[in-house]
XYZ file of C-alpha atoms in Angstrom:
634
model
C 1.302 -30.909 136.316
C 1.925 -30.105 139.974
C -1.038 -32.263 141.067
C 0.016 -35.136 139.063
C 3.542 -34.976 140.383
C 2.463 -34.954 144.036
C 0.087 -37.866 143.471
C 2.891 -39.929 141.925
C 5.419 -39.356 144.755
C 3.088 -39.668 147.653
C 4.005 -42.678 149.976
C 3.507 -43.661 153.586
C 6.725 -45.040 155.174
C 6.281 -47.772 157.806
C 9.503 -48.690 159.650
C 10.030 -52.382 160.336
C 12.870 -54.298 162.064
C 14.513 -57.384 160.549
C 16.108 -60.131 162.443
C 19.529 -58.341 162.252
C 17.836 -55.080 163.584
C 18.383 -53.140 160.177
C 15.502 -50.714 159.515
C 13.477 -51.354 156.458
C 11.149 -48.703 154.888
C 8.079 -50.085 153.188
C 6.274 -47.675 150.832
C 2.560 -48.098 150.157
C 1.488 -46.038 147.194
C -1.921 -44.398 147.954
C -4.754 -45.078 145.493
C -6.186 -42.078 143.694
C -8.803 -40.230 145.692
C -12.286 -40.556 144.255
C -12.891 -36.888 144.568
C -9.874 -36.062 142.306
C -8.099 -34.118 145.103
C -4.420 -34.376 145.633
C -2.717 -36.061 148.575
C -2.064 -32.866 150.478
C -5.572 -31.765 150.167
C -8.094 -32.447 152.907
C -9.715 -35.861 152.271
C -13.297 -36.662 152.712
C -14.403 -38.359 155.943
C -14.384 -41.921 154.504
C -10.976 -41.777 153.097
C -9.431 -40.564 156.387
C -11.028 -43.574 158.155
C -9.339 -46.001 155.891
C -5.904 -44.376 156.355
C -6.331 -44.535 160.069
C -7.050 -48.306 160.011
C -3.983 -48.981 157.877
C -1.702 -47.063 160.347
C -3.165 -48.916 163.260
C -2.719 -52.418 161.534
C 0.992 -51.556 160.786
C 1.550 -50.525 164.367
C 0.098 -53.751 165.719
C 2.159 -55.829 163.274
C 5.287 -53.962 164.231
C 4.524 -54.441 168.051
C 3.999 -58.273 167.614
C 7.288 -58.593 165.758
C 9.067 -56.620 168.372
C 7.572 -58.800 171.096
C 8.640 -61.971 169.226
C 12.197 -60.708 168.796
C 12.229 -59.652 172.382
C 11.063 -63.054 173.640
C 13.753 -64.774 171.484
C 16.396 -62.605 172.914
C 15.206 -62.899 176.566
C 15.151 -66.767 176.317
C 18.331 -67.196 174.330
C 20.368 -68.346 177.406
C 17.762 -70.634 178.995
C 17.535 -74.399 178.364
C 13.947 -75.511 177.659
C 12.076 -76.891 180.632
C 11.990 -80.656 180.783
C 15.258 -81.114 178.839
C 17.629 -83.988 179.976
C 21.014 -84.825 178.637
C 21.865 -88.559 178.884
C 19.561 -88.801 181.847
C 20.676 -85.590 183.671
C 17.969 -82.862 183.896
C 19.130 -79.442 182.750
C 15.680 -77.776 181.858
C 15.339 -74.227 183.032
C 19.012 -73.665 183.618
C 21.200 -71.182 181.936
C 23.943 -72.266 179.529
C 26.565 -71.836 182.219
C 24.448 -73.733 184.852
C 23.715 -76.527 182.428
C 27.437 -76.989 181.658
C 28.301 -77.078 185.306
C 25.649 -79.674 186.086
C 26.755 -81.859 183.178
C 30.385 -81.533 184.210
C 29.583 -82.544 187.806
C 27.631 -85.576 186.676
C 30.466 -86.691 184.363
C 33.156 -86.257 187.073
C 31.160 -88.327 189.482
C 31.322 -91.289 187.081
C 34.984 -91.557 187.619
C 35.256 -93.193 184.198
C 32.691 -96.032 184.979
C 29.066 -96.711 184.780
C 27.045 -99.548 186.253
C 25.004 -101.670 183.791
C 22.234 -104.018 184.942
C 20.436 -106.627 182.941
C 18.031 -109.090 184.628
C 19.856 -109.006 187.913
C 23.371 -109.112 186.437
C 25.262 -106.011 187.443
C 28.671 -104.993 186.061
C 30.888 -101.805 186.093
C 31.936 -100.827 182.624
C 34.442 -98.165 181.508
C 32.889 -95.299 179.590
C 35.785 -95.379 177.220
C 35.033 -99.044 176.405
C 31.568 -97.788 175.210
C 32.982 -94.773 173.343
C 31.186 -92.466 175.758
C 32.655 -89.052 176.559
C 31.341 -85.563 177.212
C 31.928 -82.003 175.997
C 29.671 -80.200 178.363
C 30.356 -76.682 176.884
C 29.327 -77.959 173.407
C 26.195 -79.494 174.738
C 25.209 -76.313 176.581
C 25.837 -74.176 173.437
C 23.624 -76.542 171.400
C 20.776 -76.170 173.857
C 20.957 -72.324 174.253
C 21.538 -69.299 172.066
C 19.438 -66.799 170.033
C 16.965 -68.415 167.589
C 13.899 -67.363 165.518
C 12.909 -71.091 165.130
C 9.240 -70.832 166.333
C 9.185 -74.543 167.583
C 12.445 -74.156 169.764
C 11.366 -70.689 170.911
C 8.017 -71.983 171.966
C 9.751 -74.894 174.000
C 12.055 -72.349 175.635
C 9.024 -70.179 176.631
C 6.362 -72.850 177.401
C 8.596 -75.836 178.298
C 8.471 -79.315 176.809
C 12.133 -79.934 176.172
C 12.970 -83.678 175.411
C 15.786 -86.098 175.896
C 18.998 -84.844 174.307
C 21.965 -86.929 173.312
C 25.360 -85.931 174.846
C 27.185 -87.186 171.709
C 24.894 -86.848 168.584
C 27.759 -87.915 166.296
C 28.421 -91.223 168.137
C 27.338 -94.338 166.251
C 25.188 -96.940 168.042
C 27.615 -99.513 166.612
C 30.422 -98.185 168.751
C 28.382 -98.527 171.897
C 27.147 -102.017 170.781
C 30.706 -103.186 170.489
C 31.480 -102.006 173.930
C 28.370 -103.906 175.220
C 29.481 -107.302 173.707
C 31.401 -108.463 176.840
C 28.585 -107.320 179.199
C 26.047 -109.066 176.892
C 27.889 -112.301 177.109
C 28.028 -112.218 180.892
C 24.589 -111.013 181.448
C 22.781 -113.192 178.951
C 21.148 -116.514 180.029
C 21.019 -119.234 177.414
C 17.704 -120.868 176.838
C 17.369 -124.410 178.200
C 16.364 -127.050 175.662
C 14.007 -129.722 176.574
C 15.493 -133.090 176.709
C 14.969 -136.733 177.762
C 16.979 -138.356 180.497
C 17.050 -141.925 181.867
C 16.369 -142.639 185.554
C 17.662 -146.182 185.477
C 15.668 -147.672 182.663
C 12.843 -145.076 182.862
C 12.993 -142.226 180.419
C 11.719 -138.826 181.621
C 11.144 -135.415 179.941
C 13.085 -132.376 181.363
C 11.120 -129.271 180.233
C 12.575 -126.317 178.365
C 13.003 -122.742 179.567
C 13.334 -119.547 177.758
C 16.682 -117.501 177.930
C 17.277 -113.892 177.372
C 19.858 -111.556 175.830
C 20.307 -107.826 175.741
C 17.928 -106.164 173.325
C 19.030 -104.597 170.015
C 18.017 -101.154 171.310
C 20.369 -101.468 174.303
C 22.853 -98.872 172.856
C 20.144 -96.239 172.630
C 19.098 -96.915 176.287
C 22.724 -96.579 177.356
C 23.106 -93.265 175.505
C 19.907 -91.984 176.902
C 20.957 -92.487 180.570
C 24.655 -93.074 181.012
C 25.420 -89.688 182.714
C 23.305 -90.943 185.699
C 25.967 -93.507 186.423
C 23.531 -96.489 186.221
C 21.560 -97.876 183.255
C 19.074 -100.733 183.233
C 19.801 -102.537 179.927
C 16.746 -103.951 178.224
C 16.638 -107.712 177.326
C 14.571 -109.802 175.049
C 13.585 -113.386 175.349
C 15.381 -116.137 173.479
C 13.452 -119.287 172.707
C 15.125 -122.791 173.035
C 15.833 -124.900 169.898
C 13.883 -127.726 171.389
C 10.708 -127.232 173.480
C 8.910 -129.418 175.803
C 6.344 -130.641 173.196
C 9.135 -131.886 171.004
C 10.821 -133.669 173.795
C 7.475 -135.514 174.623
C 7.380 -136.756 170.976
C 10.942 -138.083 171.304
C 10.098 -139.796 174.531
C 7.291 -141.685 172.786
C 9.126 -142.394 169.512
C 12.690 -143.057 170.601
C 13.324 -143.233 174.357
C 10.709 -145.668 175.401
C 11.357 -148.136 172.604
C 15.214 -147.996 173.292
C 14.826 -149.507 176.625
C 11.830 -151.775 175.950
C 13.809 -155.011 175.484
C 17.288 -156.548 175.391
C 19.917 -155.581 172.791
C 22.116 -158.048 171.049
C 25.604 -156.932 169.907
C 27.043 -159.385 167.459
C 30.801 -159.188 166.974
C 32.147 -161.669 164.502
C 30.633 -165.055 165.565
C 29.931 -163.904 169.136
C 26.547 -162.607 170.278
C 26.547 -160.449 173.447
C 23.172 -159.939 174.861
C 22.701 -156.825 176.959
C 19.730 -156.047 179.218
C 18.369 -152.480 179.407
C 19.876 -152.102 182.822
C 23.294 -152.636 181.236
C 23.107 -150.346 178.283
C 20.756 -147.563 179.454
C 23.674 -145.734 181.233
C 25.255 -145.393 177.823
C 22.175 -143.679 176.300
C 21.427 -139.919 176.253
C 19.795 -137.349 174.048
C 21.509 -134.422 172.278
C 20.337 -131.621 170.001
C 21.544 -131.938 166.429
C 20.425 -129.633 163.672
C 17.690 -128.306 165.934
C 16.241 -131.768 166.732
C 16.556 -134.044 169.806
C 18.350 -137.282 168.783
C 19.343 -140.416 170.459
C 23.084 -140.463 171.441
C 25.141 -143.496 172.434
C 28.404 -143.250 174.494
C 30.444 -145.773 172.489
C 33.326 -145.939 174.932
C 30.976 -146.768 177.914
C 28.977 -149.379 176.000
C 32.204 -150.932 174.645
C 33.391 -151.346 178.205
C 30.009 -153.148 179.057
C 30.388 -155.400 176.107
C 34.022 -156.400 176.844
C 33.261 -157.023 180.480
C 30.746 -159.650 179.318
C 32.941 -161.005 176.561
C 36.569 -160.093 177.140
C 37.897 -162.337 174.380
C 36.386 -160.149 171.723
C 39.265 -157.589 171.938
C 43.005 -157.988 172.510
C 45.278 -155.150 173.436
C 48.179 -154.374 171.085
C 51.788 -154.943 172.333
C 54.426 -152.399 171.537
C 57.673 -153.441 169.966
C 60.591 -153.382 172.334
C 64.220 -154.282 172.732
C 66.221 -157.059 174.444
C 70.049 -157.397 174.759
C 71.567 -160.800 173.928
C 75.313 -161.305 174.153
C 75.807 -157.691 174.460
C 73.887 -156.743 171.402
C 70.409 -155.090 171.250
C 67.625 -156.832 169.291
C 64.120 -155.737 168.391
C 61.309 -157.667 170.116
C 58.388 -157.652 167.591
C 55.180 -155.874 168.577
C 51.598 -157.294 167.997
C 48.522 -155.833 166.654
C 45.493 -155.806 168.773
C 41.862 -156.441 167.923
C 39.289 -153.898 169.042
C 35.772 -152.539 168.644
C 35.885 -148.894 167.567
C 33.717 -146.927 170.026
C 32.276 -144.817 167.306
C 31.363 -147.676 165.110
C 29.755 -149.514 168.038
C 27.687 -146.424 168.802
C 26.534 -145.974 165.215
C 25.631 -149.683 164.725
C 23.441 -149.915 167.824
C 21.437 -146.641 167.313
C 19.146 -147.992 164.721
C 18.277 -151.319 166.465
C 17.614 -149.591 169.708
C 14.463 -147.770 168.470
C 12.912 -150.904 167.115
C 10.434 -152.633 169.266
C 10.602 -156.234 167.865
C 13.148 -158.348 169.796
C 14.383 -160.187 166.705
C 15.255 -156.803 165.089
C 17.237 -155.495 168.030
C 20.562 -156.963 166.770
C 23.529 -154.753 166.063
C 26.252 -156.168 163.700
C 29.496 -154.632 164.820
C 32.795 -155.226 162.952
C 36.235 -155.364 164.648
C 39.232 -153.497 163.627
C 42.962 -153.960 164.012
C 44.649 -151.800 166.589
C 48.304 -150.878 165.920
C 50.730 -150.632 168.762
C 52.161 -147.233 169.540
C 55.673 -148.603 168.572
C 55.456 -150.991 165.666
C 58.210 -153.497 164.805
C 59.122 -151.559 161.741
C 59.433 -148.375 163.656
C 61.594 -149.945 166.311
C 63.944 -151.149 163.631
C 64.558 -147.580 162.536
C 65.357 -146.064 165.825
C 69.153 -146.718 165.540
C 69.433 -148.935 168.596
C 72.281 -151.053 167.356
C 75.270 -150.972 169.718
C 76.377 -150.247 173.206
C 77.414 -146.559 173.608
C 78.314 -146.537 177.329
C 78.297 -148.792 180.448
C 79.174 -148.236 184.173
C 79.033 -150.182 187.322
C 79.118 -149.272 191.079
C 79.676 -151.500 194.111
C 76.978 -152.554 196.527
C 77.046 -152.412 200.362
C 76.112 -155.177 202.672
C 72.752 -153.562 203.514
C 70.197 -156.128 202.219
C 67.255 -153.699 202.337
C 69.223 -151.087 200.428
C 70.206 -153.655 197.788
C 66.482 -154.580 197.429
C 65.750 -150.990 196.832
C 68.155 -150.879 193.947
C 66.763 -154.140 192.461
C 63.316 -152.430 192.401
C 64.767 -149.289 190.847
C 66.646 -151.393 188.240
C 63.519 -153.306 187.216
C 61.641 -150.080 186.776
C 64.323 -148.357 184.722
C 65.327 -151.393 182.527
C 64.042 -151.266 179.028
C 63.259 -147.526 178.978
C 63.605 -146.116 175.562
C 64.359 -142.476 175.279
C 63.423 -141.102 171.942
C 65.414 -138.322 170.086
C 64.720 -134.988 171.841
C 63.096 -136.547 174.937
C 64.304 -135.766 178.462
C 64.687 -138.617 180.959
C 63.717 -137.966 184.601
C 64.548 -140.604 187.216
C 61.952 -139.241 189.615
C 59.315 -139.474 186.895
C 60.258 -143.085 186.011
C 60.480 -144.407 189.628
C 57.881 -142.210 191.254
C 57.718 -141.887 195.063
C 59.630 -144.494 196.795
C 57.038 -146.076 199.141
C 56.611 -149.371 201.122
C 53.604 -150.190 198.863
C 56.145 -150.464 195.930
C 58.339 -152.734 198.007
C 60.923 -150.171 199.027
C 62.729 -150.645 202.369
C 64.181 -148.183 204.993
C 67.800 -147.714 204.364
C 70.369 -144.898 205.065
C 69.711 -141.573 203.371
C 71.167 -138.062 203.896
C 68.995 -135.415 205.510
C 70.405 -132.128 206.891
C 73.970 -133.474 206.686
C 73.077 -136.572 208.781
C 72.395 -140.196 207.832
C 68.821 -141.171 208.527
C 66.623 -144.149 207.705
C 64.150 -143.464 204.869
C 62.232 -145.632 202.463
C 64.151 -145.926 199.138
C 67.533 -145.209 200.674
C 70.251 -146.245 198.273
C 68.422 -145.303 195.109
C 70.921 -142.532 194.503
C 73.442 -145.250 193.625
C 71.137 -145.840 190.585
C 71.299 -142.017 189.904
C 75.141 -142.181 189.989
C 75.366 -145.130 187.790
C 72.947 -143.562 185.212
C 74.857 -140.256 185.354
C 78.139 -141.946 184.485
C 76.498 -143.442 181.405
C 75.292 -140.020 180.365
C 78.704 -138.700 180.940
C 80.483 -141.311 178.731
C 77.766 -141.527 176.081
C 78.197 -137.701 175.467
C 74.489 -136.973 176.180
C 73.245 -133.717 177.453
C 73.183 -133.297 181.301
C 69.982 -131.361 182.012
C 70.294 -131.566 185.889
C 72.157 -133.462 188.384
C 73.280 -132.783 191.996
C 76.220 -134.417 193.723
C 75.771 -135.754 197.296
C 76.180 -133.236 199.997
C 79.280 -135.028 201.318
C 81.656 -137.335 199.405
C 81.059 -141.111 199.247
C 84.173 -143.004 198.394
C 82.394 -145.800 196.391
C 81.693 -143.190 193.723
C 84.035 -141.238 191.315
C 84.848 -137.849 192.897
C 82.669 -135.211 191.382
C 81.118 -137.578 188.881
C 78.094 -138.798 190.929
C 74.485 -137.777 191.605
C 71.819 -137.959 194.239
C 67.990 -137.866 194.077
C 65.231 -136.972 196.599
C 61.562 -137.208 195.992
C 60.231 -134.910 194.675
C 62.792 -132.008 194.996
C 66.069 -133.458 193.694
C 66.088 -135.195 190.316
C 68.463 -136.630 187.708
C 67.558 -135.405 184.297
C 69.306 -135.953 180.931
C 68.240 -135.268 177.360
C 68.771 -137.516 174.305
C 70.231 -134.823 172.036
C 71.055 -137.347 169.360
C 69.080 -138.368 166.187
C 68.532 -141.940 167.335
C 66.844 -143.566 170.377
C 68.656 -144.628 173.488
C 67.841 -147.942 175.145
C 68.573 -148.117 179.019
C 69.557 -151.521 180.396
C 69.825 -151.808 184.275
C 70.475 -154.726 186.508
C 71.684 -155.615 190.048
C 73.959 -158.601 190.621
C 77.149 -158.250 192.476
C 77.156 -154.677 191.312
C 74.754 -152.125 190.017
C 75.299 -152.011 186.159
C 73.704 -149.680 183.747
C 74.444 -149.617 179.983
C 73.076 -147.430 177.207
C 72.399 -148.737 173.698
C 71.933 -146.629 170.568
C 74.192 -145.140 167.820
C 77.600 -144.102 168.945
C 78.258 -140.345 168.184
C 81.173 -139.627 170.558
C 84.385 -140.961 171.976
C 84.488 -139.521 175.528
C 87.475 -139.280 177.897
C 87.145 -137.939 181.478
C 89.758 -136.224 183.517
C 89.551 -135.271 187.238
C 91.233 -132.300 188.720
C 92.943 -132.007 192.151
C 90.986 -131.528 195.385
C 90.839 -127.928 196.787
C 89.288 -125.814 199.470
C 89.415 -128.483 202.115
C 86.917 -128.231 205.016
C 87.495 -129.929 208.339
C 84.736 -132.127 209.937
C 83.392 -131.812 213.455
C 82.311 -134.513 216.092
C 78.774 -134.681 217.342
C 77.113 -136.909 219.918
C 73.567 -138.198 219.545
C 72.012 -140.558 222.129
C 68.558 -140.531 220.500
C 67.002 -143.706 219.206
C 67.354 -144.246 215.467
C 70.798 -142.557 215.405
C 73.035 -143.654 212.514
C 76.798 -143.378 213.267
C 78.915 -141.489 210.743
C 82.654 -141.457 210.212
C 84.456 -138.231 209.602
C 85.840 -137.103 206.274
C 86.882 -133.672 205.025
C 84.935 -131.568 202.590
C 86.489 -130.299 199.326
C 85.943 -128.975 195.879
C 86.697 -131.070 192.763
C 86.136 -130.675 189.005
C 85.697 -133.251 186.169
C 86.145 -132.540 182.472
C 84.688 -134.584 179.655
C 86.272 -134.310 176.217
C 84.350 -134.996 173.008
C 85.879 -136.581 169.919
C 84.205 -138.088 166.967
C 84.601 -141.937 166.911
C 88.046 -142.843 165.589
C 89.303 -139.234 165.504
C 91.947 -137.630 167.807
C 90.606 -134.127 167.202
C 88.897 -132.494 170.129
C 85.430 -131.173 169.239
C 84.493 -129.708 172.664
C 84.972 -130.051 176.401
C 82.583 -129.667 179.352
C 83.589 -129.233 183.024
C 81.498 -130.284 186.054
C 82.113 -128.825 189.451
C 81.288 -130.483 192.724
C 81.412 -128.987 196.226
C 81.331 -131.455 199.090
C 80.670 -130.479 202.684
C 82.816 -132.019 205.401
C 81.101 -135.170 206.819
C 80.965 -134.735 210.528
C 81.622 -137.592 212.894
C 78.451 -138.767 214.560
C 78.762 -140.879 217.835
C 75.490 -142.432 218.842
C 75.985 -141.942 222.593
C 75.740 -139.089 225.162
C 78.497 -136.545 225.073
C 81.092 -137.601 227.714
C 81.774 -135.273 230.609
C 85.042 -133.402 230.570
C 86.611 -135.235 233.509
C 85.907 -138.672 231.988
C 88.966 -140.211 230.093
C 88.795 -140.167 226.327
C 88.964 -143.993 226.262
C 85.419 -144.153 227.631
C 84.002 -142.929 224.385
C 82.106 -145.651 222.325
C 84.515 -147.035 219.817
C 83.719 -146.444 216.144
C 85.413 -148.572 213.575
C 86.839 -146.026 211.026
C 87.884 -147.149 207.578
C 91.307 -146.890 206.179
C 90.008 -144.522 203.481
C 87.640 -141.740 204.623
C 84.103 -142.907 204.109
C 85.097 -146.241 202.558
C 82.756 -148.440 204.797
C 80.071 -145.770 205.113
C 76.629 -146.780 204.020
C 75.787 -145.480 200.488
C 73.199 -142.726 200.629
C 70.158 -142.833 198.455
C 67.818 -139.834 198.801
C 69.664 -136.546 198.401
C 69.836 -133.886 200.996
C 67.069 -131.437 200.284
C 69.079 -128.731 202.090
C 72.149 -129.027 199.712
């Protein structure tokens, strides 16, 4: 019984170490001895040899495991040789060293990297590409204790690969950030085409383009920490290649200019030679094919130059005033050739070789005026809503300037909501338009300038605006007072700085009638919305003039008059009503008009009577020439 018990309990413990260093005891039950002896009894020589081999094997296995675990522990803080992170080499570094190197590379970027694609270089913000760096997290990922044989082997033997700085970043995010760069760096392919050198068609060959490759996001992610990435591109083929263009040359271009083309409009035939119509021809890509295109506007001009009677321009409806009442002048339809229709009709005959087949039947179409008779009748121009006149001077050149201005302004129709600009209507006053030199104010002095006197038209217009109750957008009184005009209720102009602007703030149109006879007269016609009364306040803040001598050629003498402030109020009432709806007040500030004597200043000892005599009017400024262009300094 004792022998049996010893045989059952006999084991050989072999200590092993697990990954967590916990000891494990493995029991190997001994097989029964062939001699029948117990485990504590001396064994025969062969049995002892087997036990010795088992012990040695166990010892070797334990030593190997211990070596493996030791190697894993020793290399746990080392990045595998050959490892790069977004282009930065960190192989062989400790975790702390790798983190420091990555942080340094990221800091040097200063938030931007340089992308290059086929010679195009551009700095792009890393945030636009979704790129950022957590160097500590990357270092932790590349180091640390592991029993993974493949990783341990890379740590010991080298062979680390390219590592991503942001494994969780989607390529789509980087791709979105690359869109703007891709648009600027891409080169569109060049389609082959056919052009005309005079009447000779020629082929222009195609060329490939390129665009950034679909794998560009991966390339950017693989190298962005270096600060510069060469973005891969791929070729992009043109829609039309050179071989296709050569076919079009033979089938369309050469026949198009092979003979004359007849354009038939109604009963009129217009024969055009290739030299005349070839400049209207070109080729364009449509649905992936090169097709003949015709510039209808250019070709229509050629047709009408040869036969002007084919088309007639429409005439807008207008207005005239008879016996003080406005009347509509009917408009007229025009006859035209639609450019698009002309282009469409000639395209087919052009590619036919037979001369008798090269005839394009082109219909005409009615062209309505911009303002039809019916439309003009609905504009509400039915009565005079204001009128005002101002006196002329004896200066013939100045009066002619006003006649030119009146002819230009007369007949202007200001639609509801539109703003009238006198400078825009008249343009620059130049001798080419017939304007004469006449007195104008510049720097507080009278000078001769082309268009002098036109401010009288501005004043006459402004008073119509005032009494029609229309909106004053901008006006500027003269720098000093001119007695022919109402105090504070006048305006000056100067090209291009000082303008007279008013807005038609009614629901109907306003017709402007202007003429120059013994006076300058302007009347507005439309629909009367207001009864306007004006009241002028008293003068205030008087300013005294000075006397100046000017012996220079071209000097214009001036009489003296004081400066002052004055206000004008207009009161709005509905037609036929005594109830005041609203009031508006306009303020004017006039400088003193200095006396200018066109002679040298007399010496102190000379008597006063030796001064050149200047005729002074009874009323200050009454005989002074009316000024036209406003003072740009005031």
